[in-house]
Amino acid sequence: MSQFRVLAGVLKGGGSPLLRLRAGGLTWRCWAHPKRCCSSRTDPLPAVVSNSSYVEEMYLAWLDDHKNVHESWDSFFRNIQASGPSGEAGERRPSALLQGRVLSHSLDVAEKVVEDHLAVHTLIRAYQIRGHHVAQLDPLGILDADLDSFVPSDLITTIDKLGLYGLNESDLDRSFQLPHTTFIGGQETTLPLREIIRRLEASYCGHIGVEFMFINNVNQCQWIRQKFETPGIMQFTNAEKRTLLARLIRSTRFEDFLARKWSSEKRFGLEGCEVLIPALKTIIDKSSAAGIDSVIMGMPHRGRLNVLANVIRKDLDQIFCQFDPKLEAADEGSGDVKYHLGMYHERINRETDKNITLSLVANPSHLEAVDPVVQGKTKAEQFYRGDTQGKKVMSILMHGDAAFAGQGVVYETFHLSELPSYTTNGTIHVVVNNQIGFTTDPRVARSSPYPTDVARVVNAPIFHVNADDPEAVMYVCRVAAEWRATFNKDVVIDLVCYRRFGHNEMDEPMFTQPLMYKQIHRQEHVLKKYSEKLIAEGVVTLQEFEEEVAKYDKICEEAYTSSKDEKILHIRHWLDSPWPDFFTAQGEPKSMSCLPTGLDEEVLQHIGQIASSVPLEDFKIHPGVSRILRGRADLVKSRQMDWALGEYIAFGSLLKDGIHVRLSGQDVERGTFSHRHHVLHDQEVDKRICVPMNHLWENQASYTVCNSSLSEYGVLGFELGFAMASPNALILWEAQFGDFHNTAQCIIDQFISSGQAKWVRNNGIVLLLPHGMEGMGPEHSSARPERFLQMTKDDPDHIPAFTGDFEVHQLYDCNWIVVNCSTPANYCHVLRRQILLPFRKPLIIFTPKSLLRHPDARSGFDDLAKGTKFKRLIPDEGPAGQSPGQVKRVIFCTGKVYYELAKERKQQNLDRDVAIIRLEQISPFPFDLVSEEVEKYTNAELVWCQEEHKNMGYYDYVRPRFLTVVANKKPIWYVGRDPAAAPATGNKSTHLNELRKFMDTAFNMSSFQD
Ligand SMILES: Cc1ncc(C[n+]2csc(CCOP(=O)(O)OP(=O)(O)O)c2C)c(N)n1
Ligand SMILES: [Mg+2]
C-alpha cells in the first residue's frame, strides 16, 4: 500500500518526467508531458495532474458540457462529483472557490481515484494470471482441471470480493481508465468496473483457461492478451462452423463404425475427445496457410486410428483390414499392433489448396518415448531443406494427461526445444486430457496442478480448453498455430475432456471411477450438442446434418467391403520415413555388397593436415590444444594415426562424398577425454569458434558436432529421429561414459534393437559407448556389452551358409551391429562401412578410454590405404600366427584387453605358444573367420578372455557360438573376472589384483588341466 501513497504524493507535488511506480508487481509509466498542460480539451487526463489552472479550465469546460472534455477528464470529474458533499454536484463555482475548495478536495479525491485505478489494474492482472483456475474447463462439470476447487481470492466471483481492492458495489458503475496491458476495452480506453469484470470473466473464465503470465517476454504476453481479450475476437463464419461440424461428424462416426463392426477389439477410441480431429486439422490448415508444407507428428494410442483416417487420410480399407485376424504379413519382421504403426502421406490441403506432407512416426507402447524421435526427424528435415527458421517443416506432439505429467522424457524433450542444434523452432503440443490415466485419478498421478505444467519451464503458453466447446477448441488451435508461426516457440493445447469408455474398449471403468462414469453416462455427445447449436443458429439444417452423417457412414461401409479383398498386410505401407532413392521400388537394397573402405593417400594426408591446423586467420587457440595439434601433425608426418585422427579421417572422408555427419552427446565437441577437439575456441574473442572439419573441401557436406543437454533418453531419441530422415548421413550419439546409456534404455530396446522388425524401417544410427575396466569404479567402466549382445537376433546354434558376400548378408540379416575395435584404422573403417553398406543398421561401438592415448593403439596410414577394409577379426600375425601348429593356446578377446594380453605374453615369453586373436565385430558373429582361425590352430586349446566379470561382457554371447563352430567337440575356456553384482570394483588395488589374477590364468599353460 505504501507505493500507492507514493503515487498520491507525486500527484500532489508535481511529477518527474518519467515515473516508474510499482504496485503489486505492476509497472506504471507516467509521462508528465509539459505540452499536456496547455493542450486542448480533447486531450486525455494526464497521469500526473500538476497545474491547477489547467484543471480549473477543464473543470469549467466540463461543467458547461461534459462532452467538452476528453472522456478520461469526464470520468475524473464524475468521480470527484460522486464522492463530493451532496448538494454541490453540478454547481458552477467561482474560480477561487474551485481552487480553494473543490480543487483541493479534488486532489484529495484524486488520491482515492488513483488508488482505485491501481486496484482495478491489479484486478485485471489477477484475471490474466489466475483466471484459468476458475475457467469452466471440465465438460463433465464435476472435476477441477487444476485439481483444486479453491477460487483465488483476487478474482471477483462475488461482490464482497471487491473489498479486497478497497472497492465496493457502488464502484461497479464507475468508469476506469484501462492500462495498456489489457485489450478488453477494444476501442474504449475506459470502462465501467462492472463491464471490466464481465469482460475479464468472458476472456479468462469461460471455456478457455489461458496460462501465460509466467512468460518472461512482455511482447509475447501482450500478443496473447490481444488474442484472448479483444472483444468479439472469437468469431467463426458459417462456412467455418460447417467445416467444423463435418470434421466432428467424421471423427465421431469413425469410432462408432469401428465399435459397431469390431465390438470386442481394442482400438483406444477417441470417444469423449472427438474434437481432437478438427483440432489437429485446424492447426494443420493454419500452419499450411503460414507456409508449412511438412508436418511430423507423434502420438500415443488414444485416437490414433482416427488420426490416421481423418487427419492423415490413410485409406480406410487399409485401416479396416488390420482388424482382420486372417490377414497374413507380407514383410519380414514381427510387425506391430495397428495403433503403433506410422504413416507418411502427401496430399493437398483442402483449405489452402497447397501441398502438404503429413507423417506420423511409429512408436512403441512406451508413452512419450516418441517425442524426441519426432523432434529429431523434424530437425533433420528442416536441416536438409535449409529451413533454418522452421517455416516449412514443423512437428505436432500429442500426449495423454497422465503420461505428459509422469514421463521424464517429456521434460527432456522440452529442454531441447530452444537449443541451437536441437530446436525445431516450435512444437505444437496437444494433450488429450481425459482426466484419467488407465484407472488412476489425476490427484494421485501428479503433484502439479495441471498435467501441462512441465511446459512452463520453456515459457510455452498453455491453452486449457473445454473439449465440449468445439468453437473454443478451434479458436485456441488457431491461436496456437499463429503463435508458432510468429514466435517459433512451443505451445500447449490442453483439451480437457473425458473418456467415454474404459482405458480400452474391454475395460470396465465403473470398477474404479463409479461417480465419474455415472456422469459420463449422462453426458450428451459433443456432436449432438454442437449439431443442435448450429441447427438452432440456422447455420445448417437437420437434413443437411443427417445427410453429412449418412455420407460418411457410406464411405466407411464401402471401405469395409473393399478391405475384405485385402489378403496380405504390407507393413511397408505404414512406413513413416521412406527412402525411395536409396532402395529399389520394392524397398530392397540395390546391391548385396560393400565397397572397400580404404582411402587415397592424398585424402588421408589432407584430412590429417586440416585436423592438425587452425584454418582461420588470427585465431588464438589454447597452448594445450596447440600441443595436441602439433602431436597430430607429427603423427601425420610419420603416416600414423591415433584414435582421434582415425575418427577425423572417417568423418572427413564421408563429408567429402557429400555425407552429412552429425555427432551429438554430452561434451562431444572437445570429447569427454579431451582427445577430440573438433571445436576450437579463440582464447581472446569470446564465443569465437572454429570447426576445422568444416574447412576440408569446397563442396563438402556440412559437419555438425554439438554438445547436448545432459540427457540420454531425450538426446538419443532425438538422434535416432534425425537418422530416420535420410540414409545419406552418419548420425552418431556418444555417451559420456558407456554405462549412462541405460537412462536411454527405452530408445535402445524399443526403437534401435527392434525398430526394423516392428516397423520395417532402416536406421543407421551409431552409438559410441566408452567402455573399459580401468579402475574407475563401478560406474564409468562398463557400457554393458552383455545387454546389447543379448538383444542381437543371430542364432547361436546355427552357422549361416558361407555364400555370396557373407559379411554383407550377415549384416543384412541382423538387427544391429556390435563392435569393439582395437585400432584407430579399424574404427575408421567401420564408420565408413556404415555408409557404404547398401542398407542401414544401427551400429553399437564400444569405444576406448585409455587406448585413446596408448602408444601401441595406433595404426599406420597403410591400414587405411585404398583397397583396405574393416577387419571383423584380427588374426595373430606374430610368431604364433606364423606357426599355428605349435600353438598350445588360442586366446580370443575383444577390445582393450588385447593390449594387456599382448604385453603379458611378451613378458612371459610365450609368443610362440599362445596366439591372441581379436574379435572386432562381435555381432553378427563372424562365424566364417572364427572357423578359419579355429581350423588353423588344430592343437590348441581355445580360451575366451575378457576383462569384464563372467556374468557380463561378451562371454555368454560368444560361448555358444564358439561351441557351434567347433561342433561342441572342444571346450572354450573362460578367463576373466569372477561373476559379480557391480560391473567393477571401487578399489584400485582390488582392480589390479583381479587383473593380475586373470592374466596369470590366461598364461598358465596348465590352467585348464584337471
Ligand atoms: C512408459 C509407459 N508406462 C506405462 C504404460 C502403460 N499404460 C498404457 S496407457 C496408460 C495410461 C495412460 O494415460 P494417459 O496418458 O492419460 O492417456 P489416456 O489413455 O488416458 O488417453 C498406461 C499407464 C505405457 N504404455 N507406457
Ligand atoms: Mg488420460
PDB file of N, CA, C and O and ligand atoms in Angstrom, residues 401 434 436-437, ligand 2:
ATOM      1  N   ASP A 401      -2.870 -37.107 -20.637  1.00  0.00           N
ATOM      2  CA  ASP A 401      -2.607 -36.272 -19.457  1.00  0.00           C
ATOM      3  C   ASP A 401      -1.687 -36.961 -18.456  1.00  0.00           C
ATOM      4  O   ASP A 401      -0.735 -36.357 -17.959  1.00  0.00           O
ATOM      5  N   ASN A 434      -8.073 -36.462 -20.625  1.00  0.00           N
ATOM      6  CA  ASN A 434      -9.367 -37.061 -20.267  1.00  0.00           C
ATOM      7  C   ASN A 434      -9.492 -37.261 -18.761  1.00  0.00           C
ATOM      8  O   ASN A 434     -10.378 -37.948 -18.279  1.00  0.00           O
ATOM      9  N   ILE A 436      -7.885 -38.877 -16.599  1.00  0.00           N
ATOM     10  CA  ILE A 436      -7.672 -40.220 -16.047  1.00  0.00           C
ATOM     11  C   ILE A 436      -6.503 -40.864 -16.795  1.00  0.00           C
ATOM     12  O   ILE A 436      -6.263 -40.555 -17.968  1.00  0.00           O
ATOM     13  N   GLY A 437      -5.772 -41.722 -16.121  1.00  0.00           N
ATOM     14  CA  GLY A 437      -4.718 -42.495 -16.769  1.00  0.00           C
ATOM     15  C   GLY A 437      -4.962 -43.952 -16.447  1.00  0.00           C
ATOM     16  O   GLY A 437      -4.756 -44.376 -15.304  1.00  0.00           O
TER      17      GLY A 437
HETATM   18 MG    MG B   2      -5.689 -39.740 -19.691  1.00  0.00          MG
END
